[in-house]
PDB file of C-alpha atoms and ligand atoms in Angstrom:
ATOM      1  CA  MET A   1      15.175  -0.575 -13.791  1.00  0.00           C
ATOM      2  CA  ARG A   2      13.260   2.525 -14.786  1.00  0.00           C
ATOM      3  CA  PHE A   3      10.055   3.087 -12.887  1.00  0.00           C
ATOM      4  CA  SER A   4       7.931   2.902 -16.068  1.00  0.00           C
ATOM      5  CA  GLU A   5       9.479  -0.512 -17.029  1.00  0.00           C
ATOM      6  CA  SER A   6       8.811  -1.999 -13.581  1.00  0.00           C
ATOM      7  CA  TYR A   7       5.422  -0.493 -13.556  1.00  0.00           C
ATOM      8  CA  ASP A   8       4.377  -1.963 -17.005  1.00  0.00           C
ATOM      9  CA  TYR A   9       5.863  -5.295 -16.112  1.00  0.00           C
ATOM     10  CA  LEU A  10       4.178  -5.621 -12.724  1.00  0.00           C
ATOM     11  CA  SER A  11       0.722  -4.362 -13.889  1.00  0.00           C
ATOM     12  CA  GLY A  12       0.903  -6.940 -16.716  1.00  0.00           C
ATOM     13  CA  ARG A  13       1.907  -9.542 -14.124  1.00  0.00           C
ATOM     14  CA  VAL A  14      -1.005  -8.855 -11.761  1.00  0.00           C
ATOM     15  CA  ASP A  15      -3.469  -8.573 -14.653  1.00  0.00           C
ATOM     16  CA  ALA A  16      -2.532 -12.015 -15.826  1.00  0.00           C
ATOM     17  CA  VAL A  17      -3.373 -13.476 -12.417  1.00  0.00           C
ATOM     18  CA  LEU A  18      -6.611 -11.496 -12.228  1.00  0.00           C
ATOM     19  CA  LYS A  19      -7.604 -12.823 -15.552  1.00  0.00           C
ATOM     20  CA  ILE A  20      -7.330 -16.400 -14.374  1.00  0.00           C
ATOM     21  CA  PHE A  21      -9.726 -15.673 -11.386  1.00  0.00           C
ATOM     22  CA  VAL A  22     -12.152 -13.075 -12.794  1.00  0.00           C
ATOM     23  CA  LYS A  23     -13.202 -15.124 -15.825  1.00  0.00           C
ATOM     24  CA  GLU A  24     -15.080 -17.696 -13.835  1.00  0.00           C
ATOM     25  CA  ALA A  25     -18.672 -16.700 -12.762  1.00  0.00           C
ATOM     26  CA  GLU A  26     -21.849 -18.815 -12.887  1.00  0.00           C
ATOM     27  CA  GLU A  27     -23.809 -15.940 -14.526  1.00  0.00           C
ATOM     28  CA  ALA A  28     -22.718 -13.989 -17.668  1.00  0.00           C
ATOM     29  CA  SER A  29     -24.005 -10.587 -16.591  1.00  0.00           C
ATOM     30  CA  LEU A  30     -22.232 -10.836 -13.238  1.00  0.00           C
ATOM     31  CA  CYS A  31     -19.043 -11.930 -14.928  1.00  0.00           C
ATOM     32  CA  GLU A  32     -19.277  -9.057 -17.331  1.00  0.00           C
ATOM     33  CA  ALA A  33     -19.749  -6.456 -14.585  1.00  0.00           C
ATOM     34  CA  MET A  34     -16.790  -7.886 -12.546  1.00  0.00           C
ATOM     35  CA  HIS A  35     -14.650  -7.927 -15.651  1.00  0.00           C
ATOM     36  CA  TYR A  36     -15.676  -4.418 -16.600  1.00  0.00           C
ATOM     37  CA  SER A  37     -14.611  -2.941 -13.256  1.00  0.00           C
ATOM     38  CA  VAL A  38     -11.363  -5.028 -12.658  1.00  0.00           C
ATOM     39  CA  PHE A  39     -10.041  -4.306 -16.212  1.00  0.00           C
ATOM     40  CA  SER A  40     -10.970  -0.627 -16.645  1.00  0.00           C
ATOM     41  CA  GLY A  41      -7.452   0.925 -16.287  1.00  0.00           C
ATOM     42  CA  GLY A  42      -6.828   1.316 -12.541  1.00  0.00           C
ATOM     43  CA  LYS A  43      -3.287   2.335 -11.437  1.00  0.00           C
ATOM     44  CA  ARG A  44      -2.703  -0.967  -9.690  1.00  0.00           C
ATOM     45  CA  LEU A  45      -0.894   0.856  -6.887  1.00  0.00           C
ATOM     46  CA  ARG A  46      -1.794  -1.684  -4.169  1.00  0.00           C
ATOM     47  CA  PRO A  47      -0.380  -4.614  -6.204  1.00  0.00           C
ATOM     48  CA  MET A  48       2.725  -2.595  -6.964  1.00  0.00           C
ATOM     49  CA  LEU A  49       3.342  -2.091  -3.223  1.00  0.00           C
ATOM     50  CA  VAL A  50       2.946  -5.799  -2.624  1.00  0.00           C
ATOM     51  CA  TYR A  51       5.561  -6.558  -5.337  1.00  0.00           C
ATOM     52  CA  ALA A  52       7.842  -3.736  -4.307  1.00  0.00           C
ATOM     53  CA  THR A  53       7.892  -4.639  -0.651  1.00  0.00           C
ATOM     54  CA  CYS A  54       8.411  -8.338  -1.381  1.00  0.00           C
ATOM     55  CA  GLN A  55      11.359  -7.370  -3.611  1.00  0.00           C
ATOM     56  CA  ALA A  56      12.837  -4.892  -1.177  1.00  0.00           C
ATOM     57  CA  LEU A  57      13.082  -7.845   1.317  1.00  0.00           C
ATOM     58  CA  GLY A  58      14.671 -10.187  -1.140  1.00  0.00           C
ATOM     59  CA  GLY A  59      11.476 -12.137  -1.911  1.00  0.00           C
ATOM     60  CA  THR A  60      10.250 -13.260  -5.376  1.00  0.00           C
ATOM     61  CA  TYR A  61       7.505 -11.890  -7.553  1.00  0.00           C
ATOM     62  CA  LYS A  62       5.973 -15.364  -7.719  1.00  0.00           C
ATOM     63  CA  ALA A  63       5.281 -15.187  -4.043  1.00  0.00           C
ATOM     64  CA  ALA A  64       3.647 -11.830  -4.381  1.00  0.00           C
ATOM     65  CA  ASP A  65       1.304 -12.665  -7.241  1.00  0.00           C
ATOM     66  CA  ILE A  66      -1.510 -13.904  -5.104  1.00  0.00           C
ATOM     67  CA  PRO A  67      -1.579 -11.185  -2.456  1.00  0.00           C
ATOM     68  CA  ALA A  68      -1.219  -8.540  -5.246  1.00  0.00           C
ATOM     69  CA  ALA A  69      -4.196  -9.925  -7.211  1.00  0.00           C
ATOM     70  CA  ALA A  70      -6.308 -10.356  -4.007  1.00  0.00           C
ATOM     71  CA  ILE A  71      -5.822  -6.764  -2.716  1.00  0.00           C
ATOM     72  CA  GLU A  72      -6.685  -5.305  -6.186  1.00  0.00           C
ATOM     73  CA  CYS A  73      -9.958  -7.309  -6.138  1.00  0.00           C
ATOM     74  CA  LEU A  74     -10.830  -6.017  -2.745  1.00  0.00           C
ATOM     75  CA  HIS A  75      -9.912  -2.414  -3.873  1.00  0.00           C
ATOM     76  CA  VAL A  76     -12.009  -2.699  -6.942  1.00  0.00           C
ATOM     77  CA  TYR A  77     -14.967  -3.877  -4.897  1.00  0.00           C
ATOM     78  CA  SER A  78     -14.528  -0.892  -2.607  1.00  0.00           C
ATOM     79  CA  LEU A  79     -14.586   1.471  -5.560  1.00  0.00           C
ATOM     80  CA  ILE A  80     -17.802  -0.002  -6.994  1.00  0.00           C
ATOM     81  CA  HIS A  81     -19.525   0.256  -3.643  1.00  0.00           C
ATOM     82  CA  ASP A  82     -17.995   3.785  -2.990  1.00  0.00           C
ATOM     83  CA  ASP A  83     -19.594   4.994  -6.209  1.00  0.00           C
ATOM     84  CA  LEU A  84     -22.995   3.783  -5.542  1.00  0.00           C
ATOM     85  CA  PRO A  85     -25.904   6.294  -5.241  1.00  0.00           C
ATOM     86  CA  ALA A  86     -26.221   5.529  -1.467  1.00  0.00           C
ATOM     87  CA  ILE A  87     -22.536   6.430  -0.945  1.00  0.00           C
ATOM     88  CA  ASP A  88     -20.760   8.905  -3.210  1.00  0.00           C
ATOM     89  CA  ASN A  89     -23.140   8.728  -6.140  1.00  0.00           C
ATOM     90  CA  ASP A  90     -20.565   9.037  -8.785  1.00  0.00           C
ATOM     91  CA  ASP A  91     -21.042   8.436 -12.521  1.00  0.00           C
ATOM     92  CA  LEU A  92     -17.525   8.208 -13.706  1.00  0.00           C
ATOM     93  CA  ARG A  93     -14.734   5.973 -12.571  1.00  0.00           C
ATOM     94  CA  ARG A  94     -11.349   5.232 -14.478  1.00  0.00           C
ATOM     95  CA  GLY A  95     -12.687   7.263 -17.293  1.00  0.00           C
ATOM     96  CA  LYS A  96     -15.769   5.137 -17.808  1.00  0.00           C
ATOM     97  CA  PRO A  97     -19.292   5.010 -16.455  1.00  0.00           C
ATOM     98  CA  THR A  98     -19.323   3.643 -12.974  1.00  0.00           C
ATOM     99  CA  CYS A  99     -20.455   0.018 -12.557  1.00  0.00           C
ATOM    100  CA  HIS A 100     -23.982   0.956 -11.457  1.00  0.00           C
ATOM    101  CA  ARG A 101     -24.306   3.260 -14.438  1.00  0.00           C
ATOM    102  CA  ALA A 102     -22.978   0.831 -16.972  1.00  0.00           C
ATOM    103  CA  PHE A 103     -25.055  -2.048 -15.600  1.00  0.00           C
ATOM    104  CA  SER A 104     -27.621  -1.515 -12.777  1.00  0.00           C
ATOM    105  CA  GLU A 105     -27.460  -0.710  -9.128  1.00  0.00           C
ATOM    106  CA  SER A 106     -28.191  -4.163  -8.143  1.00  0.00           C
ATOM    107  CA  THR A 107     -25.692  -5.639 -10.505  1.00  0.00           C
ATOM    108  CA  ALA A 108     -23.108  -3.269  -9.034  1.00  0.00           C
ATOM    109  CA  ILE A 109     -23.863  -4.211  -5.495  1.00  0.00           C
ATOM    110  CA  LEU A 110     -23.682  -7.859  -6.251  1.00  0.00           C
ATOM    111  CA  SER A 111     -20.515  -7.712  -8.462  1.00  0.00           C
ATOM    112  CA  GLY A 112     -18.901  -5.709  -5.587  1.00  0.00           C
ATOM    113  CA  ASP A 113     -19.966  -8.581  -3.115  1.00  0.00           C
ATOM    114  CA  ALA A 114     -18.502 -11.163  -5.531  1.00  0.00           C
ATOM    115  CA  LEU A 115     -15.212  -9.368  -5.864  1.00  0.00           C
ATOM    116  CA  HIS A 116     -14.948  -9.029  -2.091  1.00  0.00           C
ATOM    117  CA  SER A 117     -15.527 -12.780  -1.731  1.00  0.00           C
ATOM    118  CA  LEU A 118     -13.086 -13.408  -4.709  1.00  0.00           C
ATOM    119  CA  ALA A 119     -10.343 -11.497  -2.975  1.00  0.00           C
ATOM    120  CA  PHE A 120     -10.448 -14.187  -0.148  1.00  0.00           C
ATOM    121  CA  GLU A 121     -10.706 -16.997  -2.633  1.00  0.00           C
ATOM    122  CA  ILE A 122      -7.480 -15.720  -4.323  1.00  0.00           C
ATOM    123  CA  ILE A 123      -5.548 -15.020  -1.105  1.00  0.00           C
ATOM    124  CA  SER A 124      -6.337 -18.435   0.292  1.00  0.00           C
ATOM    125  CA  SER A 125      -5.643 -20.374  -2.942  1.00  0.00           C
ATOM    126  CA  PRO A 126      -2.751 -22.902  -2.760  1.00  0.00           C
ATOM    127  CA  SER A 127       0.639 -21.499  -3.582  1.00  0.00           C
ATOM    128  CA  ILE A 128       3.925 -23.418  -3.487  1.00  0.00           C
ATOM    129  CA  TYR A 129       5.690 -20.024  -3.077  1.00  0.00           C
ATOM    130  CA  ILE A 130       4.144 -18.910   0.251  1.00  0.00           C
ATOM    131  CA  GLU A 131       4.464 -20.862   3.494  1.00  0.00           C
ATOM    132  CA  PRO A 132       0.956 -21.824   4.801  1.00  0.00           C
ATOM    133  CA  SER A 133       1.405 -20.068   8.149  1.00  0.00           C
ATOM    134  CA  ARG A 134       2.311 -16.803   6.348  1.00  0.00           C
ATOM    135  CA  GLN A 135      -0.705 -17.255   3.978  1.00  0.00           C
ATOM    136  CA  ILE A 136      -3.000 -17.412   7.018  1.00  0.00           C
ATOM    137  CA  GLU A 137      -1.424 -14.250   8.256  1.00  0.00           C
ATOM    138  CA  MET A 138      -2.127 -12.613   4.863  1.00  0.00           C
ATOM    139  CA  ILE A 139      -5.770 -13.636   4.976  1.00  0.00           C
ATOM    140  CA  GLN A 140      -6.063 -12.091   8.370  1.00  0.00           C
ATOM    141  CA  THR A 141      -4.282  -9.017   7.335  1.00  0.00           C
ATOM    142  CA  LEU A 142      -6.664  -8.584   4.324  1.00  0.00           C
ATOM    143  CA  GLY A 143      -9.736  -9.300   6.509  1.00  0.00           C
ATOM    144  CA  ILE A 144      -8.823  -6.707   9.131  1.00  0.00           C
ATOM    145  CA  ALA A 145      -7.812  -4.037   6.677  1.00  0.00           C
ATOM    146  CA  GLY A 146     -10.971  -4.422   4.579  1.00  0.00           C
ATOM    147  CA  GLY A 147     -13.430  -4.449   7.449  1.00  0.00           C
ATOM    148  CA  ALA A 148     -14.796  -2.695  10.425  1.00  0.00           C
ATOM    149  CA  LYS A 149     -11.319  -1.847  11.796  1.00  0.00           C
ATOM    150  CA  GLY A 150     -10.141  -0.540   8.474  1.00  0.00           C
ATOM    151  CA  LEU A 151     -11.683   0.518   5.188  1.00  0.00           C
ATOM    152  CA  ILE A 152     -15.350   0.197   6.194  1.00  0.00           C
ATOM    153  CA  ALA A 153     -14.717   2.158   9.404  1.00  0.00           C
ATOM    154  CA  GLY A 154     -13.242   4.947   7.294  1.00  0.00           C
ATOM    155  CA  GLN A 155     -16.147   4.804   4.827  1.00  0.00           C
ATOM    156  CA  ILE A 156     -18.775   5.125   7.559  1.00  0.00           C
ATOM    157  CA  ILE A 157     -17.008   8.059   9.116  1.00  0.00           C
ATOM    158  CA  ASP A 158     -16.862   9.633   5.612  1.00  0.00           C
ATOM    159  CA  MET A 159     -20.531   8.917   4.963  1.00  0.00           C
ATOM    160  CA  LEU A 160     -21.750  10.245   8.413  1.00  0.00           C
ATOM    161  CA  ALA A 161     -19.645  13.327   7.994  1.00  0.00           C
ATOM    162  CA  THR A 162     -20.993  14.240   4.525  1.00  0.00           C
ATOM    163  CA  GLY A 163     -22.546  17.615   4.710  1.00  0.00           C
ATOM    164  CA  THR A 164     -21.262  18.246   8.245  1.00  0.00           C
ATOM    165  CA  HIS A 165     -17.926  19.083   9.825  1.00  0.00           C
ATOM    166  CA  LEU A 166     -14.985  17.044  11.149  1.00  0.00           C
ATOM    167  CA  ASP A 167     -12.033  18.188  13.219  1.00  0.00           C
ATOM    168  CA  LEU A 168      -8.563  17.560  11.694  1.00  0.00           C
ATOM    169  CA  CYS A 169      -7.881  14.688  14.029  1.00  0.00           C
ATOM    170  CA  THR A 170     -10.955  12.767  12.904  1.00  0.00           C
ATOM    171  CA  LEU A 171     -10.353  13.500   9.271  1.00  0.00           C
ATOM    172  CA  GLU A 172      -6.857  12.171   9.537  1.00  0.00           C
ATOM    173  CA  ARG A 173      -8.197   9.067  11.221  1.00  0.00           C
ATOM    174  CA  MET A 174     -10.838   8.690   8.482  1.00  0.00           C
ATOM    175  CA  HIS A 175      -8.234   8.901   5.703  1.00  0.00           C
ATOM    176  CA  ARG A 176      -5.936   6.461   7.442  1.00  0.00           C
ATOM    177  CA  LEU A 177      -8.896   4.093   7.712  1.00  0.00           C
ATOM    178  CA  LYS A 178     -10.616   4.367   4.382  1.00  0.00           C
ATOM    179  CA  THR A 179      -7.492   4.484   2.309  1.00  0.00           C
ATOM    180  CA  GLY A 180      -4.395   3.875   4.559  1.00  0.00           C
ATOM    181  CA  ALA A 181      -5.636   0.545   5.778  1.00  0.00           C
ATOM    182  CA  LEU A 182      -5.430  -1.169   2.458  1.00  0.00           C
ATOM    183  CA  ILE A 183      -2.170   0.520   1.615  1.00  0.00           C
ATOM    184  CA  ARG A 184      -0.674  -0.661   4.905  1.00  0.00           C
ATOM    185  CA  ALA A 185      -2.006  -4.152   4.200  1.00  0.00           C
ATOM    186  CA  SER A 186      -0.413  -4.178   0.748  1.00  0.00           C
ATOM    187  CA  VAL A 187       2.926  -3.471   2.288  1.00  0.00           C
ATOM    188  CA  GLN A 188       2.438  -6.049   5.122  1.00  0.00           C
ATOM    189  CA  MET A 189       1.405  -8.720   2.727  1.00  0.00           C
ATOM    190  CA  GLY A 190       4.323  -8.046   0.476  1.00  0.00           C
ATOM    191  CA  ALA A 191       6.527  -8.492   3.600  1.00  0.00           C
ATOM    192  CA  LEU A 192       4.781 -11.754   4.523  1.00  0.00           C
ATOM    193  CA  ALA A 193       5.367 -13.015   0.998  1.00  0.00           C
ATOM    194  CA  SER A 194       9.151 -12.421   1.341  1.00  0.00           C
ATOM    195  CA  GLY A 195       9.807 -14.455   4.444  1.00  0.00           C
ATOM    196  CA  PRO A 196      10.841 -13.775   8.038  1.00  0.00           C
ATOM    197  CA  LEU A 197      11.954 -10.243   8.936  1.00  0.00           C
ATOM    198  CA  SER A 198      13.157  -8.247  11.960  1.00  0.00           C
ATOM    199  CA  GLN A 199      10.910  -6.031  14.085  1.00  0.00           C
ATOM    200  CA  GLU A 200      13.043  -3.032  12.937  1.00  0.00           C
ATOM    201  CA  HIS A 201      12.118  -3.757   9.319  1.00  0.00           C
ATOM    202  CA  ILE A 202       8.456  -4.269  10.178  1.00  0.00           C
ATOM    203  CA  ASN A 203       8.403  -0.922  11.965  1.00  0.00           C
ATOM    204  CA  SER A 204      10.035   0.894   9.086  1.00  0.00           C
ATOM    205  CA  LEU A 205       7.779  -0.574   6.552  1.00  0.00           C
ATOM    206  CA  ASN A 206       4.737   0.395   8.617  1.00  0.00           C
ATOM    207  CA  ARG A 207       6.026   3.994   8.939  1.00  0.00           C
ATOM    208  CA  TYR A 208       6.557   3.990   5.186  1.00  0.00           C
ATOM    209  CA  ALA A 209       3.019   2.617   4.474  1.00  0.00           C
ATOM    210  CA  ASP A 210       1.274   4.927   6.935  1.00  0.00           C
ATOM    211  CA  ALA A 211       2.942   7.985   5.490  1.00  0.00           C
ATOM    212  CA  ILE A 212       2.174   7.214   1.845  1.00  0.00           C
ATOM    213  CA  GLY A 213      -1.303   5.895   2.718  1.00  0.00           C
ATOM    214  CA  LEU A 214      -2.248   9.331   4.208  1.00  0.00           C
ATOM    215  CA  ALA A 215      -0.374  11.226   1.457  1.00  0.00           C
ATOM    216  CA  PHE A 216      -2.311   9.277  -1.214  1.00  0.00           C
ATOM    217  CA  GLN A 217      -5.720  10.257   0.161  1.00  0.00           C
ATOM    218  CA  ILE A 218      -4.757  13.910   0.670  1.00  0.00           C
ATOM    219  CA  GLN A 219      -3.491  13.908  -2.895  1.00  0.00           C
ATOM    220  CA  ASP A 220      -6.833  12.412  -3.955  1.00  0.00           C
ATOM    221  CA  ASP A 221      -8.585  15.397  -2.115  1.00  0.00           C
ATOM    222  CA  ILE A 222      -6.271  17.835  -3.887  1.00  0.00           C
ATOM    223  CA  LEU A 223      -6.793  16.271  -7.314  1.00  0.00           C
ATOM    224  CA  ASP A 224     -10.561  16.426  -6.823  1.00  0.00           C
ATOM    225  CA  LEU A 225     -10.037  20.254  -6.748  1.00  0.00           C
ATOM    226  CA  GLU A 226      -7.120  20.733  -9.119  1.00  0.00           C
ATOM    227  CA  GLY A 227      -7.099  17.687 -11.372  1.00  0.00           C
ATOM    228  CA  ASP A 228      -8.490  17.264 -14.825  1.00  0.00           C
ATOM    229  CA  THR A 229     -11.559  15.080 -15.242  1.00  0.00           C
ATOM    230  CA  GLU A 230     -10.092  13.580 -18.440  1.00  0.00           C
ATOM    231  CA  VAL A 231      -6.832  12.636 -16.789  1.00  0.00           C
ATOM    232  CA  LEU A 232      -8.370  11.719 -13.378  1.00  0.00           C
ATOM    233  CA  GLY A 233     -10.998   9.494 -14.972  1.00  0.00           C
ATOM    234  CA  LYS A 234     -13.388  10.718 -12.354  1.00  0.00           C
ATOM    235  CA  LYS A 235     -15.458  13.841 -12.110  1.00  0.00           C
ATOM    236  CA  LYS A 236     -13.435  16.861 -10.803  1.00  0.00           C
ATOM    237  CA  GLY A 237     -15.217  18.781  -8.026  1.00  0.00           C
ATOM    238  CA  ALA A 238     -17.318  15.939  -6.772  1.00  0.00           C
ATOM    239  CA  ASP A 239     -16.214  16.324  -3.151  1.00  0.00           C
ATOM    240  CA  ILE A 240     -17.471  19.994  -2.878  1.00  0.00           C
ATOM    241  CA  LEU A 241     -20.669  19.056  -4.681  1.00  0.00           C
ATOM    242  CA  GLN A 242     -21.354  16.266  -2.197  1.00  0.00           C
ATOM    243  CA  GLY A 243     -20.359  18.341   0.878  1.00  0.00           C
ATOM    244  CA  LYS A 244     -17.341  16.090   1.779  1.00  0.00           C
ATOM    245  CA  VAL A 245     -14.905  17.054   4.417  1.00  0.00           C
ATOM    246  CA  THR A 246     -11.379  16.912   2.831  1.00  0.00           C
ATOM    247  CA  TYR A 247      -7.877  18.174   3.648  1.00  0.00           C
ATOM    248  CA  PRO A 248      -8.205  21.205   1.376  1.00  0.00           C
ATOM    249  CA  SER A 249     -11.680  22.049   2.814  1.00  0.00           C
ATOM    250  CA  LEU A 250     -10.232  22.006   6.306  1.00  0.00           C
ATOM    251  CA  ILE A 251      -6.677  23.331   6.071  1.00  0.00           C
ATOM    252  CA  GLY A 252      -6.537  24.836   2.549  1.00  0.00           C
ATOM    253  CA  LEU A 253      -4.864  23.734  -0.624  1.00  0.00           C
ATOM    254  CA  ASP A 254      -1.344  25.089   0.176  1.00  0.00           C
ATOM    255  CA  GLU A 255      -1.187  23.516   3.609  1.00  0.00           C
ATOM    256  CA  SER A 256      -2.502  20.237   2.161  1.00  0.00           C
ATOM    257  CA  LYS A 257       0.321  20.236  -0.368  1.00  0.00           C
ATOM    258  CA  ARG A 258       2.880  20.868   2.270  1.00  0.00           C
ATOM    259  CA  LYS A 259       1.432  18.059   4.315  1.00  0.00           C
ATOM    260  CA  VAL A 260       1.846  15.653   1.332  1.00  0.00           C
ATOM    261  CA  LEU A 261       5.554  16.724   0.998  1.00  0.00           C
ATOM    262  CA  THR A 262       6.188  16.130   4.657  1.00  0.00           C
ATOM    263  CA  LEU A 263       4.584  12.733   4.445  1.00  0.00           C
ATOM    264  CA  HIS A 264       6.640  11.887   1.435  1.00  0.00           C
ATOM    265  CA  GLU A 265       9.883  12.848   3.433  1.00  0.00           C
ATOM    266  CA  GLU A 266       8.668  10.645   6.256  1.00  0.00           C
ATOM    267  CA  ALA A 267       8.140   7.682   3.839  1.00  0.00           C
ATOM    268  CA  VAL A 268      11.580   8.169   2.182  1.00  0.00           C
ATOM    269  CA  SER A 269      13.334   8.322   5.511  1.00  0.00           C
ATOM    270  CA  ALA A 270      11.699   5.108   6.704  1.00  0.00           C
ATOM    271  CA  LEU A 271      13.327   3.417   3.769  1.00  0.00           C
ATOM    272  CA  LEU A 272      16.815   4.302   4.839  1.00  0.00           C
ATOM    273  CA  ILE A 273      17.490   1.035   6.608  1.00  0.00           C
ATOM    274  CA  PHE A 274      16.880  -0.957   3.357  1.00  0.00           C
ATOM    275  CA  ASP A 275      19.303  -1.567   0.498  1.00  0.00           C
ATOM    276  CA  ASP A 276      19.125  -0.920  -3.204  1.00  0.00           C
ATOM    277  CA  LYS A 277      16.366  -3.579  -3.647  1.00  0.00           C
ATOM    278  CA  SER A 278      13.938  -0.963  -2.146  1.00  0.00           C
ATOM    279  CA  LEU A 279      14.237   1.274  -5.157  1.00  0.00           C
ATOM    280  CA  LEU A 280      10.728   0.521  -6.310  1.00  0.00           C
ATOM    281  CA  LEU A 281       9.335   1.364  -2.932  1.00  0.00           C
ATOM    282  CA  ARG A 282      11.051   4.714  -3.146  1.00  0.00           C
ATOM    283  CA  GLN A 283       9.799   5.279  -6.709  1.00  0.00           C
ATOM    284  CA  LEU A 284       6.270   4.533  -5.556  1.00  0.00           C
ATOM    285  CA  ALA A 285       6.539   7.128  -2.741  1.00  0.00           C
ATOM    286  CA  ASP A 286       7.539   9.582  -5.461  1.00  0.00           C
ATOM    287  CA  PHE A 287       4.577   8.458  -7.675  1.00  0.00           C
ATOM    288  CA  VAL A 288       2.109   8.959  -4.917  1.00  0.00           C
ATOM    289  CA  VAL A 289       2.938  12.609  -4.455  1.00  0.00           C
ATOM    290  CA  LYS A 290       3.538  13.474  -8.172  1.00  0.00           C
ATOM    291  CA  ARG A 291       0.606  11.667  -9.579  1.00  0.00           C
ATOM    292  CA  ASN A 292      -2.069  13.617 -11.451  1.00  0.00           C
ATOM    293  CA  ALA A 293      -4.439  10.626 -11.855  1.00  0.00           C
TER     294      ALA A 293
HETATM  295  C1  IPE L 301      -9.173   5.504  -5.505  1.00  0.00           C
HETATM  296  O1  IPE L 301      -8.037   4.762  -5.511  1.00  0.00           O
HETATM  297  C2  IPE L 301      -9.709   5.489  -4.250  1.00  0.00           C
HETATM  298  C3  IPE L 301      -8.890   6.059  -3.067  1.00  0.00           C
HETATM  299  C4  IPE L 301      -8.559   5.331  -2.092  1.00  0.00           C
HETATM  300  C5  IPE L 301      -8.615   7.465  -3.193  1.00  0.00           C
HETATM  301  P1  IPE L 301      -7.001   4.781  -6.735  1.00  0.00           P
HETATM  302  O2  IPE L 301      -6.720   6.165  -7.128  1.00  0.00           O
HETATM  303  O3  IPE L 301      -5.865   3.869  -6.456  1.00  0.00           O
HETATM  304  O4  IPE L 301      -7.909   4.181  -7.936  1.00  0.00           O
HETATM  305  P2  IPE L 301      -7.530   3.259  -9.290  1.00  0.00           P
HETATM  306  O5  IPE L 301      -7.335   1.900  -8.790  1.00  0.00           O
HETATM  307  O6  IPE L 301      -6.202   3.871  -9.766  1.00  0.00           O
HETATM  308  O7  IPE L 301      -8.701   3.517 -10.103  1.00  0.00           O
HETATM  309  C1  IPE L 302     -11.778   6.533  -1.053  1.00  0.00           C
HETATM  310  O1  IPE L 302     -12.301   7.817  -1.021  1.00  0.00           O
HETATM  311  C2  IPE L 302     -12.763   5.602  -0.911  1.00  0.00           C
HETATM  312  C3  IPE L 302     -12.564   4.178  -0.833  1.00  0.00           C
HETATM  313  C4  IPE L 302     -12.139   3.560   0.242  1.00  0.00           C
HETATM  314  C5  IPE L 302     -12.934   3.384  -1.968  1.00  0.00           C
HETATM  315  P1  IPE L 302     -13.017   8.645  -2.147  1.00  0.00           P
HETATM  316  O2  IPE L 302     -14.429   8.484  -2.138  1.00  0.00           O
HETATM  317  O3  IPE L 302     -12.413  10.028  -2.081  1.00  0.00           O
HETATM  318  O4  IPE L 302     -12.392   7.958  -3.433  1.00  0.00           O
HETATM  319  P2  IPE L 302     -12.713   8.428  -4.900  1.00  0.00           P
HETATM  320  O5  IPE L 302     -12.274   9.875  -5.027  1.00  0.00           O
HETATM  321  O6  IPE L 302     -14.172   8.261  -5.166  1.00  0.00           O
HETATM  322  O7  IPE L 302     -11.857   7.617  -5.798  1.00  0.00           O
HETATM  323 MG1   MG L 303     -16.011   7.972  -0.881  1.00  0.00          MG
HETATM  324 MG1   MG L 304     -15.731   8.374  -3.909  1.00  0.00          MG
HETATM  325 MG1   MG L 305     -11.859  11.202  -3.614  1.00  0.00          MG
END
């Protein structure tokens, strides 16, 4: 199947699951803000990785629906909070005013909180397609990746480093935490949705995920400099304006681009032990390095 066909089909699929869960909120303005942020045109990369990994290992899309929707909810909450005045203070996200701009700061904080909680409601909801012990592992995977040993650790390193300096080793660690952790969790949850697998396969998938996770954030740093605000859907040049430490600011644009290509090769070579069913994972690795949004 062509990448664009798989992509359209799977984003429709995860959106259908998200629609079921996001429509329920006790208060209309909260529901509106949550809906606004979830259905604002994100790339749905993390759900794609859940589906693609599950497929690569012979699992079904039905088993991947719940982790795919849950990780997207957690991701969207992280974007809402990342954009807040106290963190990155951004006005534009996915081509629209950020949640706190479209609503209010307090509504953005609370709708982020609600989406964080909703991610765990979704991942723990009963499914006949996932074995209960594997579902518990998924809940734990999501909890670890989204918390103080993952995304939030990366975010606080980022915040504390703003306007100062970081060495390359710490910058890499920050990127692997703030962005890589959820990407690794997406792949791990897709694997859990598929059924039992060998240690060799687990190791290869982790290698793949770690390589594209870091490549994705370096590409994000590059696009902040070279991208187009219209296409990106977020304001170009925001990192420099805010004094962020990024790959280009530390090693330059050319070296950053070379690093992205090396990581792409690493990701592709990690897939060599899988058969043709891993095509979408391969296509997603290509997408991460070629993307302009
Ligand atoms: C943006 O993630 C935040 C980073 C981790 C760089 P995406 O680029 O995946 O954002 P959406 O979901 O497509 O808007
Ligand atoms: C990713 O870093 C942050 C998250 C974990 C949400 P950025 O702050 O660079 O992401 P963008 O550029 O605002 O999307
Ligand atoms: Mg940030
Ligand atoms: Mg940001
Ligand atoms: Mg960025």
